[in-house]
C-alpha positions as MATLAB code, in Angstrom:
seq = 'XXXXXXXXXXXXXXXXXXXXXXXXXXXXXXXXXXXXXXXXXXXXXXXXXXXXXXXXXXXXXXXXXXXXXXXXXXXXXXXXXXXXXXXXXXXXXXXXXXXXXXXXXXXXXXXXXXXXXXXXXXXXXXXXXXXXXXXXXXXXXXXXXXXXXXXXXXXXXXXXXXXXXXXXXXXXXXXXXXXXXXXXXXXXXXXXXXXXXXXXXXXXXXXXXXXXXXXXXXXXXXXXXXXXXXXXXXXXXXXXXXXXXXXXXXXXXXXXXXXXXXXXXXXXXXXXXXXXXXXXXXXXXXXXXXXXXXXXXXXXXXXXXXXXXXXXXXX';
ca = [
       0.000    0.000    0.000;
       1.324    3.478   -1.001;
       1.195    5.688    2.093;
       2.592    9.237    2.498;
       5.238    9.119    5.785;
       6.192   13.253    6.878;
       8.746   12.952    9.526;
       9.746   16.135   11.924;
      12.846   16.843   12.957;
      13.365   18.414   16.728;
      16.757   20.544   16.636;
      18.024   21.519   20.159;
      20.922   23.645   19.804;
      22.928   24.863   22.729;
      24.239   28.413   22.928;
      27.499   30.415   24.642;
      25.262   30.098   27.847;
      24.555   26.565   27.525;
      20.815   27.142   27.440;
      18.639   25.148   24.983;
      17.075   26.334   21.984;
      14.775   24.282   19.940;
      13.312   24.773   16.222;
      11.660   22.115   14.222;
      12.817   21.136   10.787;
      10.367   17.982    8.887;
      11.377   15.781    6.499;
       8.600   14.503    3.998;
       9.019   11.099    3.114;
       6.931    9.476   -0.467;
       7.966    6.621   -0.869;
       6.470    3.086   -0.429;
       6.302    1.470    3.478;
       5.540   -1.255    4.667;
       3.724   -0.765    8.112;
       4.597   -2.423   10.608;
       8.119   -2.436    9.832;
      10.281   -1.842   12.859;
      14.160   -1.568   12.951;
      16.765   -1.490   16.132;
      19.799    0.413   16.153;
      23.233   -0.280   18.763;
      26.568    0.509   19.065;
      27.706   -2.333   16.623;
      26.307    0.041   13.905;
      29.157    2.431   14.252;
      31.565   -0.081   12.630;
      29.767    1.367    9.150;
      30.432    4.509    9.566;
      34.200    4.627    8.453;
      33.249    6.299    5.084;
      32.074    9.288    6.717;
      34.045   12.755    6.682;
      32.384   13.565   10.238;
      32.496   12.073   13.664;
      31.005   13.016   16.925;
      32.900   12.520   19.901;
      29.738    9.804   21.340;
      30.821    7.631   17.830;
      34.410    7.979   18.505;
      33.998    6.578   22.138;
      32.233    3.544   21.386;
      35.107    2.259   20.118;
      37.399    2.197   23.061;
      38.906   -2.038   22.982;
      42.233   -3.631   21.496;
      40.456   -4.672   19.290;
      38.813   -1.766   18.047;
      40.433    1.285   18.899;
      39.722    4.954   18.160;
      41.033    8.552   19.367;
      40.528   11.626   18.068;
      43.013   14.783   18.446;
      43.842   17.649   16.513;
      40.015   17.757   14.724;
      40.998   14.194   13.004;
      39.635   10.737   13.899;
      42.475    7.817   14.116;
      41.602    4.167   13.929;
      44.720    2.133   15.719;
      43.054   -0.877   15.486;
      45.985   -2.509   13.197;
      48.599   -0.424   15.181;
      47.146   -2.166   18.548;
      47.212   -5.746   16.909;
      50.540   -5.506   15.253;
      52.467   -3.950   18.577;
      50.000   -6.106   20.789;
      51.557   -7.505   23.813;
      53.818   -4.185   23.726;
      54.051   -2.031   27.399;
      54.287    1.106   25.331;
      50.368    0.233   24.266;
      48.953    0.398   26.931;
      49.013    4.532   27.704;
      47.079    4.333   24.242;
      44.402    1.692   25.566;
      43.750    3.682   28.213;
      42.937    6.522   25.769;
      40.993    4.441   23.436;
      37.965    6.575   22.430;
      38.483    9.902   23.510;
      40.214   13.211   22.548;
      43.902   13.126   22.999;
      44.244   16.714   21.305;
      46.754   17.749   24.770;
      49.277   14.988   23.841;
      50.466   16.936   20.510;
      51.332   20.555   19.323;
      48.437   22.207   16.983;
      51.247   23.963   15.384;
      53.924   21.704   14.723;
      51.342   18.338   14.558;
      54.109   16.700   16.607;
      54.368   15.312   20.469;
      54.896   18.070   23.024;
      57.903   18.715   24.915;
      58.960   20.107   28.191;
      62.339   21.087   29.475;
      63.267   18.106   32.184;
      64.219   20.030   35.411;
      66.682   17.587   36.189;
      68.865   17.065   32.974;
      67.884   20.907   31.348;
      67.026   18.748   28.013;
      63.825   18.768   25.887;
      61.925   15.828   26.239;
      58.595   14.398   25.132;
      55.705   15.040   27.205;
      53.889   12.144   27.811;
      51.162   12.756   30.569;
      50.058    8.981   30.716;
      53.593    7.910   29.903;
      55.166    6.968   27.614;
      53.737    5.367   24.976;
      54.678    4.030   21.415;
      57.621    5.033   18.926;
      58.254    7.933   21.862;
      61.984    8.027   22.748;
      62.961    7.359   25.987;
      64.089   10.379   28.228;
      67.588    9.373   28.680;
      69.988    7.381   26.098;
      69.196    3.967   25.626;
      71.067    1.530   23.206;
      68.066   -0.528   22.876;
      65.678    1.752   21.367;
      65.650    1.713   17.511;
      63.753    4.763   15.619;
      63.495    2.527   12.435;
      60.269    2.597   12.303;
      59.309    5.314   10.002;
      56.509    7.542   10.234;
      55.501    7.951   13.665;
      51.920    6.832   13.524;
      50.155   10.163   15.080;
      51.786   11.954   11.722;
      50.583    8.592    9.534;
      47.587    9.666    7.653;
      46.972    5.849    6.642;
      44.803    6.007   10.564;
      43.027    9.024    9.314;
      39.479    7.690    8.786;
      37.332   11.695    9.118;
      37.299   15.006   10.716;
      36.008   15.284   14.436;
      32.697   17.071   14.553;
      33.287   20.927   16.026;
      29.859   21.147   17.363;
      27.017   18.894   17.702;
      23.215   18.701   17.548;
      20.392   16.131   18.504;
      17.261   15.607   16.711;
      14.177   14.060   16.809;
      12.835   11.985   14.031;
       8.985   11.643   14.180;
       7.467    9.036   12.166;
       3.390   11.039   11.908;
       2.086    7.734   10.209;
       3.463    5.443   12.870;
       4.126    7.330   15.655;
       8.101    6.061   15.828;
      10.317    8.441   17.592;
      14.306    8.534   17.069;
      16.710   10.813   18.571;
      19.927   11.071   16.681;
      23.429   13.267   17.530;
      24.394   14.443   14.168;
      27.151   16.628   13.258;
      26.870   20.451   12.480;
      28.980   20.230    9.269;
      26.877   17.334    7.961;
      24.455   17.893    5.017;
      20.887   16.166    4.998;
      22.253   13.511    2.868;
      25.050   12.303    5.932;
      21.706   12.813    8.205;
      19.809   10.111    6.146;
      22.532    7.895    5.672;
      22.529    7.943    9.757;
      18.819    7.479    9.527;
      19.340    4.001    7.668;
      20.294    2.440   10.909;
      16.493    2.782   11.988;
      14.726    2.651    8.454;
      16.295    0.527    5.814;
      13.841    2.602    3.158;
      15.253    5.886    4.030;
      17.343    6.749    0.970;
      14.122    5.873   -1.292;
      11.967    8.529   -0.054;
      11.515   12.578   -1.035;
      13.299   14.510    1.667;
      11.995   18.296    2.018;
      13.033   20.959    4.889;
      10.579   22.836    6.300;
      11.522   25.899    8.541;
      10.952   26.230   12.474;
       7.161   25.814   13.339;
       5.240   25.836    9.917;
       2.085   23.577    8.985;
       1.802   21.279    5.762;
      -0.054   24.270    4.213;
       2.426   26.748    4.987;
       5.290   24.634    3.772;
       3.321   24.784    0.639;
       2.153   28.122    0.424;
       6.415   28.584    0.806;
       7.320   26.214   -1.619;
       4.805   28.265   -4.498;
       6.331   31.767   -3.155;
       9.877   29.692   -3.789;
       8.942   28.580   -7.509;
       7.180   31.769   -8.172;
      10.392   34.215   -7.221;
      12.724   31.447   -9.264;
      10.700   32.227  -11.976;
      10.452   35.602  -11.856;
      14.197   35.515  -11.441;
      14.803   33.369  -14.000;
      12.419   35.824  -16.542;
      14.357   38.890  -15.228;
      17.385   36.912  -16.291;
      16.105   36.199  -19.918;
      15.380   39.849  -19.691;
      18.601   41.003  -19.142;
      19.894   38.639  -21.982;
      17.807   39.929  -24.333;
      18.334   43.321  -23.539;
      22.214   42.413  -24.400;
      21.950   40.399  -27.744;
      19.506   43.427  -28.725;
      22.787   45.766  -27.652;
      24.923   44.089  -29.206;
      22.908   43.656  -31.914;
      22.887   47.581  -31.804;
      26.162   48.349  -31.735;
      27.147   45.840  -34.421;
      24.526   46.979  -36.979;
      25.809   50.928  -36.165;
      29.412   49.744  -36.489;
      28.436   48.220  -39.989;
      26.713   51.401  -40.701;
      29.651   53.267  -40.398;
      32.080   51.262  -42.229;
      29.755   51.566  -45.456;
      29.468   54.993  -44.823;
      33.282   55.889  -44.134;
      33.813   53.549  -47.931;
      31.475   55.371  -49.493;
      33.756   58.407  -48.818;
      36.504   56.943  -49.299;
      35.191   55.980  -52.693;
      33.864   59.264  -53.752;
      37.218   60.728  -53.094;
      39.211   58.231  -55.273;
      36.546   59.084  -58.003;
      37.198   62.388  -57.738;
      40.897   62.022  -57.730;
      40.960   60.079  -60.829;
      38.450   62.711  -63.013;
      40.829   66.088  -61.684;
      43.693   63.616  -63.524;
      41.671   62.837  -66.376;
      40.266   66.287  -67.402;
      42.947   68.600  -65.559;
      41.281   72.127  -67.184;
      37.828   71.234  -65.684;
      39.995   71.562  -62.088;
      38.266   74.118  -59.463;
      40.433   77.041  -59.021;
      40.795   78.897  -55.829;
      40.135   82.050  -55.111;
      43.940   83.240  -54.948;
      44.570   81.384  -58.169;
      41.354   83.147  -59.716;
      42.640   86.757  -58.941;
      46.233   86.273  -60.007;
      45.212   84.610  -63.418;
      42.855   88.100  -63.550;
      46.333   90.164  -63.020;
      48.085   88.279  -65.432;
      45.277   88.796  -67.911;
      45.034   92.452  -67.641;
      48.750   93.219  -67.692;
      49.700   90.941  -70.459;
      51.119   92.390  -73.901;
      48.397   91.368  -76.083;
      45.742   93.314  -74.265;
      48.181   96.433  -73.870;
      48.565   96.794  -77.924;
      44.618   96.579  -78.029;
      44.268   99.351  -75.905;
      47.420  101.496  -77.850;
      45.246  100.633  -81.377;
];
């Protein structure tokens, strides 16, 4: 049977003052369901989560054994798992079993991404700073001929561990399932998208990633949601026309400018080709030449003073 699931979204976000502030975000689900259908989530459902770019610090302390071993510091997530089983039986582990899933951040410099030091008050040397002692591929305080660095990369600088980022700030939310009433609380991540939230959501529905998510803003009905959704297609559109406007309005300038351009090119040849024209007639029929004014008065002069015209006058 084809039902229509909505499922709401609680948010309770903490602020400076540590006081809670909830909104509501749903998620509209269309998609087929089986009622009825029931699912269980535990811890062992963490162990799929390595393809994630975002832990919380709750995911990263469920695994917190030799035989699956996590720690987060310096905003990354580190699974030791095959450090643990390949130096098991080792005295140096066991500072990092004790720290197995939590946030050993104070062990290492943010700057440098290496161990800490201190200056020993007894020898005035610079040592590593091991608060829980010392623990693996860390040097020994004094000189020892039976340590051997050659072991490579230390392993807090080996980004082979690296399995995600920690999580800077998290959130819960509820997941309210209106058809069947199922409520789930979830800690997601702030960074994380709505697609990371339903991929955590397929612990407690299998169906999840087959159904129409929507987001709906803090405390609106189903017929607000939609009267938003029409306001939200009717500015596209009229954003998307005012976009086609502006496009036309610059073909039909450029248009413009290319037809004036063209206009002016047949009009500075057609100059051009008068002049030539008139070039080659003042060479053809030089006596039909326009005289100037100057030239006119001086051919005048010449005219009146010349000999022929001074005998007529004598006769």
């Amino acid at each position: 049977m084809l039902f229509i699931v909505a499922l709401f979204i609680e948010l309770s976000v903490a602020n400076s003052n540590g006081v809670l502030h909830k909104s509501f975000v749903d998620i509209v689900f269309l998609s087929f369901f089986s009622f009825g259908e029931s699912f269980e989530i535990n811890k062992f459902v963490f162990e799929e989560m390595v393809s994630r770019k975002y832990f919380t610090p709750r995911e990263v302390s469920f695994h917190n054994t030799e035989s699956d071993l996590w720690v987060s510091f310096l905003g990354k997530v580190h699974d030791l798992t095959k450090l643990c089983e390949r130096e098991k039986g080792n005295i140096l582990l066991k500072p990092i079993l004790q720290a197995g899933g939590t946030d050993i951040s104070h062990w290492f410099n943010p700057k440098t991404h290496d161990v800490r030091t201190y200056v020993d008050p007894e020898t005035n040397c610079v040592i590593p700073y091991c608060p829980n002692g010392r623990y693996l591929q860390i040097p020994p305080a004094y000189p020892d001929s039976k340590w051997a660095n050659n072991f490579g990369c230390p392993w807090w600088k080996d980004n082979k561990y690296v399995i995600g980022n920690l999580s800077q700030k998290t959130r819960f939310i509820k997941i309210v399932n209106t058809l069947t009433s199922q409520e789930h609380i979830l800690e997601v991540c702030s960074e994380e998208r709505l697609e990371a939230i339903l991929e955590r959501y397929l612990a407690y529905n299998a169906h999840a990633d087959s159904y129409t998510w929507k987001r709906r803003a803090a405390g609106q009905t189903g017929q607000e949601l939609q009267a938003r959704q029409e306001k939200s297609k009717a500015r596209q559109a009229k954003e998307l026309q005012a976009k086609q406007e502006e496009e036309l309005q610059a073909r039909q300038a450029e248009e413009l400018q290319a037809r004036q351009a063209k206009e002016l090119q047949a009009r500075l040849e057609l100059q051009a080709k008068a002049k030539r024209q008139k070039v080659v007639k003042q060479r053809a029929f030089p006596r039909d030449r326009e005289q100037s004014p100057q030239t006119a008065e001086s051919a005048k002069q010449r005219a009146h003073f010349s000999p022929r015209r001074q005998r007529a006058q004598i006769t």
